[in-house]
Short mmCIF file of C-alpha atoms in Angstrom, two decimals:
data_model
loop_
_atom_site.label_atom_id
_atom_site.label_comp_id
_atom_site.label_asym_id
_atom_site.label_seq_id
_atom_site.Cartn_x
_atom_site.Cartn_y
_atom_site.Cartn_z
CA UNK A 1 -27.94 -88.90 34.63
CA UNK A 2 -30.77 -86.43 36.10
CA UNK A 3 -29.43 -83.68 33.45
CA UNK A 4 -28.90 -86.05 30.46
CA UNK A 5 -32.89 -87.48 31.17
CA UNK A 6 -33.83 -83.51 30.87
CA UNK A 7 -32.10 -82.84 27.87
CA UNK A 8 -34.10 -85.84 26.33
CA UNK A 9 -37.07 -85.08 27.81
CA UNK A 10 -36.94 -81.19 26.51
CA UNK A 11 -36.21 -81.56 23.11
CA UNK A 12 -38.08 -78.69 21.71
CA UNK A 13 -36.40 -76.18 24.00
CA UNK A 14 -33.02 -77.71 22.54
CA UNK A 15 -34.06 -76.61 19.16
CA UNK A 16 -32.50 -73.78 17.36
CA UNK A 17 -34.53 -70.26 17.93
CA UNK A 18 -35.59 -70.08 14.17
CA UNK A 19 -37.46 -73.38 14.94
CA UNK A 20 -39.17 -72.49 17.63
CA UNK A 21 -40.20 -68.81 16.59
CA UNK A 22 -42.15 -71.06 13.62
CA UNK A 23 -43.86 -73.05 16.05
CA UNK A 24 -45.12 -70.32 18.22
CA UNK A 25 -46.13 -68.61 14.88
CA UNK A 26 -48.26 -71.35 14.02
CA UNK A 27 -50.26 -70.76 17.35
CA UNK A 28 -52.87 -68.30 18.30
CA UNK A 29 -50.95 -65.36 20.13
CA UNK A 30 -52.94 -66.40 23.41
CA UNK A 31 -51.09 -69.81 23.15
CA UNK A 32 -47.77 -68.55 22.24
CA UNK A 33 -48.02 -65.92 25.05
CA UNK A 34 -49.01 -68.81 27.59
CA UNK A 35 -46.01 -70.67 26.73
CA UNK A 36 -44.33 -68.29 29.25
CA UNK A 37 -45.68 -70.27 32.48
CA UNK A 38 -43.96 -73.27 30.81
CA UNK A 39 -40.44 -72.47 32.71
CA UNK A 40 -38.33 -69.68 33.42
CA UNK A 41 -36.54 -70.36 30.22
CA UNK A 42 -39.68 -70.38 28.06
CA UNK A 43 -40.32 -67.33 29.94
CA UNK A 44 -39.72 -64.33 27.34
CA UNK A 45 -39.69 -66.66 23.91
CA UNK A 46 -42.79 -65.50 22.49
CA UNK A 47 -41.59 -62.18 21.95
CA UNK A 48 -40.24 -63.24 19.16
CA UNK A 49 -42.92 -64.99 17.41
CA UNK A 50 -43.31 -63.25 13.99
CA UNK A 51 -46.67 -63.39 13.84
CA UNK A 52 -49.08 -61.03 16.39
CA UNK A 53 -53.19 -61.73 15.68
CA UNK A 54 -54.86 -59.42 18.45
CA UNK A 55 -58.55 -61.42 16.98
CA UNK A 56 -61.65 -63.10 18.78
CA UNK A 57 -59.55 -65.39 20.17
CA UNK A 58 -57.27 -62.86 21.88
CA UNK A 59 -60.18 -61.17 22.96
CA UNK A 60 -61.81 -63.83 24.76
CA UNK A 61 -58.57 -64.60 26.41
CA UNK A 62 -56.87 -61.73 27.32
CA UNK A 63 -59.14 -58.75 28.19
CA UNK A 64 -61.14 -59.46 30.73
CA UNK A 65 -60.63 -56.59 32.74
CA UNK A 66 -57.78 -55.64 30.75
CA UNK A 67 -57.62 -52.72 27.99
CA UNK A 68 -56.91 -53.85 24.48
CA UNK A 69 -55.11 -50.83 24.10
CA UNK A 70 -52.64 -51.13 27.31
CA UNK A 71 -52.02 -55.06 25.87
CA UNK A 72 -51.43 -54.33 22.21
CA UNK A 73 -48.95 -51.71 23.88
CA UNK A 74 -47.38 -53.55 25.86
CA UNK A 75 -46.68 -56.95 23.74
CA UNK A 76 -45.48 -54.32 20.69
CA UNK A 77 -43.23 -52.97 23.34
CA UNK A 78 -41.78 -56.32 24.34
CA UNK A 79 -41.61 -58.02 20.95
CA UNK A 80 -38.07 -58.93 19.28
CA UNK A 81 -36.75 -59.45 16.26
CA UNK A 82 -38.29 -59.64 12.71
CA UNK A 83 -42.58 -59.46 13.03
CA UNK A 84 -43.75 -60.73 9.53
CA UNK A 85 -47.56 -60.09 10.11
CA UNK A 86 -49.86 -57.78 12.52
CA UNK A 87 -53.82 -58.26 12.63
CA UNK A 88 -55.77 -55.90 14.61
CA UNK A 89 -59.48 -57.83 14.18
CA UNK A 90 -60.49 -57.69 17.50
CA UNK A 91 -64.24 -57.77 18.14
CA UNK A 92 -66.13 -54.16 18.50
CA UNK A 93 -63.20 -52.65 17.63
CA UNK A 94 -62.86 -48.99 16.96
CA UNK A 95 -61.17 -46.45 15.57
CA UNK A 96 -58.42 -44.66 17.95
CA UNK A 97 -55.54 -42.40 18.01
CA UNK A 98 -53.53 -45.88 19.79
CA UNK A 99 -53.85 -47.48 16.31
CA UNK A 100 -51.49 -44.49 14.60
CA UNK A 101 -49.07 -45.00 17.86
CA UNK A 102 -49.31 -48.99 17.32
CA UNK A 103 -48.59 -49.05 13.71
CA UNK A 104 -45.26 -45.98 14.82
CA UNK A 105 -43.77 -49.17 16.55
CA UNK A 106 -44.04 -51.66 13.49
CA UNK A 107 -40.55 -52.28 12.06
CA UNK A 108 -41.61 -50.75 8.64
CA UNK A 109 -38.23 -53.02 7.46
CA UNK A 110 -40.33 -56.73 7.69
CA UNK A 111 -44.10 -56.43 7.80
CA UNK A 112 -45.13 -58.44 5.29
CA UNK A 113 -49.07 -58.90 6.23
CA UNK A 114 -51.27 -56.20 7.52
CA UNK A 115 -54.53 -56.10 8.50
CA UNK A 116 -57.16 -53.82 10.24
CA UNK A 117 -60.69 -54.40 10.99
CA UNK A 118 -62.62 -51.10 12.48
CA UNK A 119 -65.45 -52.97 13.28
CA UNK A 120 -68.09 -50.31 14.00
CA UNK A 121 -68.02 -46.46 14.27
CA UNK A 122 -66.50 -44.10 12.29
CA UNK A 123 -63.78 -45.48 9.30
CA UNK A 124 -60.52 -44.95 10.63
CA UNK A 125 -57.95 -42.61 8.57
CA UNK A 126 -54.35 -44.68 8.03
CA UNK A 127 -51.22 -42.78 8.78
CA UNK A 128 -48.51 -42.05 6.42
CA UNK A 129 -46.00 -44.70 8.17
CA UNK A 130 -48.13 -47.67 7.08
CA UNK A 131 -47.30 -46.73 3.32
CA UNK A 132 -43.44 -46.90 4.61
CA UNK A 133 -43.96 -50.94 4.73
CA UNK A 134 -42.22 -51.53 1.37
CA UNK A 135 -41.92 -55.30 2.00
CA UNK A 136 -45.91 -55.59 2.19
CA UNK A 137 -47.38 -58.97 -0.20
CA UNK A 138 -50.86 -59.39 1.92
CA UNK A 139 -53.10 -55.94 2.88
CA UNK A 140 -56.42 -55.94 4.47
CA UNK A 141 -58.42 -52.72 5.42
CA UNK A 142 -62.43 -52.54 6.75
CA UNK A 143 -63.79 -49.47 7.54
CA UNK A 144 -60.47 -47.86 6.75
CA UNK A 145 -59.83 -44.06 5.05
CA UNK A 146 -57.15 -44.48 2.27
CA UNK A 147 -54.88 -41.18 1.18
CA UNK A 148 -51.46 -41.72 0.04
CA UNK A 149 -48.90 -39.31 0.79
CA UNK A 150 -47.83 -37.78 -2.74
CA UNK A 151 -44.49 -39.04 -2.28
CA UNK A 152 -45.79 -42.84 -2.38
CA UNK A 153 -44.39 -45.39 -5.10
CA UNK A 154 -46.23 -48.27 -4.51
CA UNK A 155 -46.01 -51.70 -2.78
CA UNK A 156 -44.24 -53.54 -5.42
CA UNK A 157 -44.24 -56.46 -3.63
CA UNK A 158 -47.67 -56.73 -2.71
CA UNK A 159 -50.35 -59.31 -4.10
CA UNK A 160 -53.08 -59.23 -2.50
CA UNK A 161 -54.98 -56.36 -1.80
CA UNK A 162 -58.23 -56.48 0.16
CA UNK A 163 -60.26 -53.79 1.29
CA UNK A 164 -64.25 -53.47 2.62
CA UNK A 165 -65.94 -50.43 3.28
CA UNK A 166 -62.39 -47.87 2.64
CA UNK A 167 -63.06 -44.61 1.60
CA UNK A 168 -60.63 -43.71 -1.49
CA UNK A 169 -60.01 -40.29 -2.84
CA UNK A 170 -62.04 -40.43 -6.74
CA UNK A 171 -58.26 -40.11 -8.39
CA UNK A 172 -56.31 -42.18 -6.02
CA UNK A 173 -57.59 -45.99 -6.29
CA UNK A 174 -56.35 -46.40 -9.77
CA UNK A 175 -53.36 -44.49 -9.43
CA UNK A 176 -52.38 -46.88 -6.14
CA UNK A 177 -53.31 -50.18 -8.08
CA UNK A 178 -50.80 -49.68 -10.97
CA UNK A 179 -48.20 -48.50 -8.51
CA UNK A 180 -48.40 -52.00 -6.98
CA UNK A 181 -46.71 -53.87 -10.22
CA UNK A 182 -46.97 -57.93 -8.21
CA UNK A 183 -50.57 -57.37 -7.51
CA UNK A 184 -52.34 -60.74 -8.32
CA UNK A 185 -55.60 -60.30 -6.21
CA UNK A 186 -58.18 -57.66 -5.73
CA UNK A 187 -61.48 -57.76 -3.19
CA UNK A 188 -63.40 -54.57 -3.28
CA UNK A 189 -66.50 -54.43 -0.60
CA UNK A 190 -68.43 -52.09 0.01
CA UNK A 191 -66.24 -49.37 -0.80
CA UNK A 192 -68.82 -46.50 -1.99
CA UNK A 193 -66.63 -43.49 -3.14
CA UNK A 194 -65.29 -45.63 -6.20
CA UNK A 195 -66.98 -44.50 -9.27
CA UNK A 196 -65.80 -44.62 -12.34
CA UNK A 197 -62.68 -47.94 -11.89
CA UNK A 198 -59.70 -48.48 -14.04
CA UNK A 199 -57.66 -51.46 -13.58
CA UNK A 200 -53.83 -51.62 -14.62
CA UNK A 201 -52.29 -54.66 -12.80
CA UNK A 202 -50.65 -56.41 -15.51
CA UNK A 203 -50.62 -59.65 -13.34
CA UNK A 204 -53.44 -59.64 -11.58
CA UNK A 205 -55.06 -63.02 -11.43
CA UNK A 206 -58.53 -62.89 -9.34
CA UNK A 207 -61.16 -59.57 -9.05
CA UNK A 208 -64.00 -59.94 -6.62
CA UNK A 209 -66.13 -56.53 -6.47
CA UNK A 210 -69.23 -56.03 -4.61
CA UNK A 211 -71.19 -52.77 -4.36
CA UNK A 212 -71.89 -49.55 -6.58
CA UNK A 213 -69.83 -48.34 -9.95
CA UNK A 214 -71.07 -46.20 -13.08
CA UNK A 215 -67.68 -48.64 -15.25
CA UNK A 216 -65.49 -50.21 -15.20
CA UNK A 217 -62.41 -50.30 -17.23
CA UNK A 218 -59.51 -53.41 -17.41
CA UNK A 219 -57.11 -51.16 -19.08
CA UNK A 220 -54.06 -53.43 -18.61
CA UNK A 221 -55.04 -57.18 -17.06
CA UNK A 222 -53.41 -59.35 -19.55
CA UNK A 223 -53.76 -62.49 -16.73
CA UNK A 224 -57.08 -61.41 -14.80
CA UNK A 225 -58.74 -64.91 -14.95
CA UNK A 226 -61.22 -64.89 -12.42
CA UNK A 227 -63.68 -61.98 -12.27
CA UNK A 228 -66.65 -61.82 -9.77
CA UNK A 229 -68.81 -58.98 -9.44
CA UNK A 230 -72.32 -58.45 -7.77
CA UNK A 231 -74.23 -55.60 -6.94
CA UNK A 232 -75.91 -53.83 -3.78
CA UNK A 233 -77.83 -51.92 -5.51
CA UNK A 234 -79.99 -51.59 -8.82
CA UNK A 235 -80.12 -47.88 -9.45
CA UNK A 236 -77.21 -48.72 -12.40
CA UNK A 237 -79.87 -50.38 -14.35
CA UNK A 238 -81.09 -47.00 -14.89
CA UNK A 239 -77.79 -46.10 -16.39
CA UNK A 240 -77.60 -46.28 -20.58
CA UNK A 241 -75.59 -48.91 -22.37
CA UNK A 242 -74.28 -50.19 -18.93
CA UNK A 243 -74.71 -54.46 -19.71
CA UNK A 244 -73.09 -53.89 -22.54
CA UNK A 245 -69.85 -51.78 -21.32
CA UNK A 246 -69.41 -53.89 -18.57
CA UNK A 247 -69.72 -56.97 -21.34
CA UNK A 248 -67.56 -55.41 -23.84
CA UNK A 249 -64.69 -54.71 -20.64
CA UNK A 250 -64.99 -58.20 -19.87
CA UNK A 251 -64.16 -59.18 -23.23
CA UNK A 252 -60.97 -57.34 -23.36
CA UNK A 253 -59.45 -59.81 -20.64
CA UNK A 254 -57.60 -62.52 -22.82
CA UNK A 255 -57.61 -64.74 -20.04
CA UNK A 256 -60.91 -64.19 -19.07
CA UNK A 257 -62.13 -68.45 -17.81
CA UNK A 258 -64.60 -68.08 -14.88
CA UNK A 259 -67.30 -65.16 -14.39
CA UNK A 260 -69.36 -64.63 -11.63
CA UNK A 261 -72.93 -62.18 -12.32
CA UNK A 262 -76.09 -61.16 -11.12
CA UNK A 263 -78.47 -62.03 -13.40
CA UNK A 264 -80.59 -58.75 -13.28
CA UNK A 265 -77.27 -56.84 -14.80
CA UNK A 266 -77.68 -58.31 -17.84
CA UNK A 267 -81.13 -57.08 -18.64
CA UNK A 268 -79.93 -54.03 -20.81
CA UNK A 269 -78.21 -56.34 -23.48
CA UNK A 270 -81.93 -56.17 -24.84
CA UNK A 271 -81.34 -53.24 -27.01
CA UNK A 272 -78.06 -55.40 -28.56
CA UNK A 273 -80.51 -58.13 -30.28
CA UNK A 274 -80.52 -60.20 -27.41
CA UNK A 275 -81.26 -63.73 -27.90
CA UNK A 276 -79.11 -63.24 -30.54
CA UNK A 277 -75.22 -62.92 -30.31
CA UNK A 278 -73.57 -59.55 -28.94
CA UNK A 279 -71.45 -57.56 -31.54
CA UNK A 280 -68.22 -58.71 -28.94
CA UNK A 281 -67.57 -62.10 -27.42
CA UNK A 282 -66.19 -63.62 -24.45
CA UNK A 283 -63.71 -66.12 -26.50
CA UNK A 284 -62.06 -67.31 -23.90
CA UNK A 285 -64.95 -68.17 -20.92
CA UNK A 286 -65.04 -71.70 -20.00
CA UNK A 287 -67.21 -71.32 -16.62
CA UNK A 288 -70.13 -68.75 -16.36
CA UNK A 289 -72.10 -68.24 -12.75
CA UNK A 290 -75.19 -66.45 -12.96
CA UNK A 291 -76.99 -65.56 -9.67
CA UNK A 292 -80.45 -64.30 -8.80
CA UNK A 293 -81.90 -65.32 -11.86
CA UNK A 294 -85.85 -65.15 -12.48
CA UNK A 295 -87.41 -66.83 -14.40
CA UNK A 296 -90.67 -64.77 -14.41
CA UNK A 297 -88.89 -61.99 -16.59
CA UNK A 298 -88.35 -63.02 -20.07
CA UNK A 299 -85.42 -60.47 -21.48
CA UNK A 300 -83.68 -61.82 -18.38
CA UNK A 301 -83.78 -64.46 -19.81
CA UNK A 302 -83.34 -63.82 -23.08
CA UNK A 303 -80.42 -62.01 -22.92
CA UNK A 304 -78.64 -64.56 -20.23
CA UNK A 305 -78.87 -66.50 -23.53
CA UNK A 306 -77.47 -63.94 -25.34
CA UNK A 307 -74.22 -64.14 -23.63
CA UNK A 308 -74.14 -67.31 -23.78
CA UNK A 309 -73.98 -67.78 -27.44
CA UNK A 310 -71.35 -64.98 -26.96
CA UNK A 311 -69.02 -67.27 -25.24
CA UNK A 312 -68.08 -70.04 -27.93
CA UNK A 313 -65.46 -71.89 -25.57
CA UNK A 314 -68.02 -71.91 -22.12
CA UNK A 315 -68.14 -75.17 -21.29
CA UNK A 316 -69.93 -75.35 -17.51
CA UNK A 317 -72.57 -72.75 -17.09
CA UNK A 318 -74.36 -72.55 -13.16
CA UNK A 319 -77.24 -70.57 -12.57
CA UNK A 320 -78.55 -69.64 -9.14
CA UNK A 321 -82.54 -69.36 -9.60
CA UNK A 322 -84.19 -67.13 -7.54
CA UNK A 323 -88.00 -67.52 -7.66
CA UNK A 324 -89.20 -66.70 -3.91
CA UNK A 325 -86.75 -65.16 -1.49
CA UNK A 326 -86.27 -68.32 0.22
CA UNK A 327 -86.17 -70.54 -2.57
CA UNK A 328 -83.17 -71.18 -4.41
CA UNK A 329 -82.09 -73.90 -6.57
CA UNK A 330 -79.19 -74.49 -8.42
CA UNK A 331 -79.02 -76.10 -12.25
CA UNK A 332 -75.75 -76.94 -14.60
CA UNK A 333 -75.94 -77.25 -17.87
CA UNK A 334 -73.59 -78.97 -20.12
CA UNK A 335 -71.91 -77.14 -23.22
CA UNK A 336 -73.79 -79.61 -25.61
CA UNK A 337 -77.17 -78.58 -24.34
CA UNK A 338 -75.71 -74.34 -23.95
CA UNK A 339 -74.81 -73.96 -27.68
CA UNK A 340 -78.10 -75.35 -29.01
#
């Protein structure tokens, strides 16, 4: 009687492994590694949860007067079975010869979500076994030095691809991109030594960028939907015929329906007859966002209209007004009212 009331009462130790190792990958590692005090049998199952987040939360929990180093060690040394996604996003964190030696241990066979935060200090140079993780379809890197070995082919089964802040070689970024062929999302932050980009990802669905380029090309994006780009700083306005290259690249993208833009980049459209229409259009742009606009500066103006009356399909246009640093209001305008 005593045995058959603990069998009821225990249910979730009575389910299969493969059940459990999805419920303790749906907690926070602290809480899956806590389950040990639970009983002697719940002792050692966490080492084969699939999922290992050293974050915040981790932090908070664990160190103490521990090492993050010695613990990221030790669980790596413990852990069984398949491991389907490792997050090193701890807080303060730094670059360190233990990272190389941490990502030696990953089974290069499974991993299929990576990510690395260096949160301060110098960026961190990957090894050459993280481009061994052929079964990769989420990457994150901050702070992060990128160099492929020659012999690399790509992460074909990767999609999304996120980096802030990594230092590329000038000839490597576009050369990694087209090598990952399932590639449907792109976030680029920060990430200085990029140039001159070219963008072959033929199904590539969403492109956030945020920083510094002289172009930017779309040389094979026959999907690329969603395209948001802002600036940190204005020293490309200086730069001849740039509006209207980065215009006439947008209007390459044949699926081209939401745009995000600073205002401000638009100013060089001027010399193109702005208000009037540009020589290319954006046929297929149903939603434009234009930030930071001001409406002090009339060819701001002017040619914001301008590419609207480019865009015969936009339908929702939102405009982000900027008029005193700490006054911002927001207007939408219906297509009715745009095309007038």
């Amino acid at each position: 009687m005593r045995a058959s009331r603990k069998s009821e009462a225990d249910l979730i130790s009575n389910l299969p492994s493969s059940i459990i190792e999805n419920i303790l990958g749906c907690l926070p590692l602290r809480d899956a590694v806590r389950t040990s005090i639970l009983s002697r049998e719940w002792r050692y199952k966490w080492v084969t949860c699939p999922y290992l987040v050293f974050d915040f939360w981790f932090d908070q929990m664990f160190l103490g007067n521990h090492k993050l180093e010695t613990l990221v060690y030790t669980i790596l040394k413990f852990h069984q079975g398949p491991l389907l996604k490792f997050a090193l996003q701890a807080p303060d964190f730094q670059s360190s010869p233990d990272i190389d030696r941490w990502i030696d241990l990953l089974p290069n066979d499974n991993i299929q979500d990576f990510t690395l935060h260096i949160s301060r200090g110098d960026n961190h140079r990957l090894p050459s076994q993280l481009f061994a993780f052929h079964q990769l379809r989420n990457l994150k890197l901050y702070k992060c030095a990128f160099d492929p070995p020659s012999t690399f082919r790509g992460f074909n089964k990767l999609v999304n691809l996120d980096l802030q802040d990594v230092v590329f070689a000038p000839e490597t970024f576009g050369n990694f991109v087209s090598c990952c062929t399932s590639l449907e999302r792109l976030r680029l932050m920060e990430c200085s030594s990029l140039d001159c980009i070219e963008i072959d990802a033929p199904k590539l669905k969403f492109f956030e960028f945020h920083g510094v380029f002289r172009s930017i090309s779309f040389k094979h994006s026959p999907l690329l939907a969603e395209v948001l780009i802002s600036f940190s700083s204005m020293d490309f306005v200086r730069e001849d015929r740039f509006s209207f290259d980065l215009i006439k690249s947008l209007s390459c993208l044949p699926e081209l329906e939401d745009l995000h833009l600073q205002a401000y980049v638009l100013e060089g459209l001027a010399e193109y007859g702005a208000p009037k229409k540009l020589p290319v259009t954006l046929k297929t742009l149903k939603t434009l966002h234009l930030s930071d606009m001001y409406f002090e500066k009339i060819d701001e103006i002017s040619c914001a209209l301008c590419l609207i009356r480019s865009s015969p399909s936009l339908q929702k246009l939102e405009i982000t007004v900027s008029h005193y640093p700490t006054l911002l209001f927001g207007f939408l305008w219906s297509k009715n009212r745009l095309m007038k």
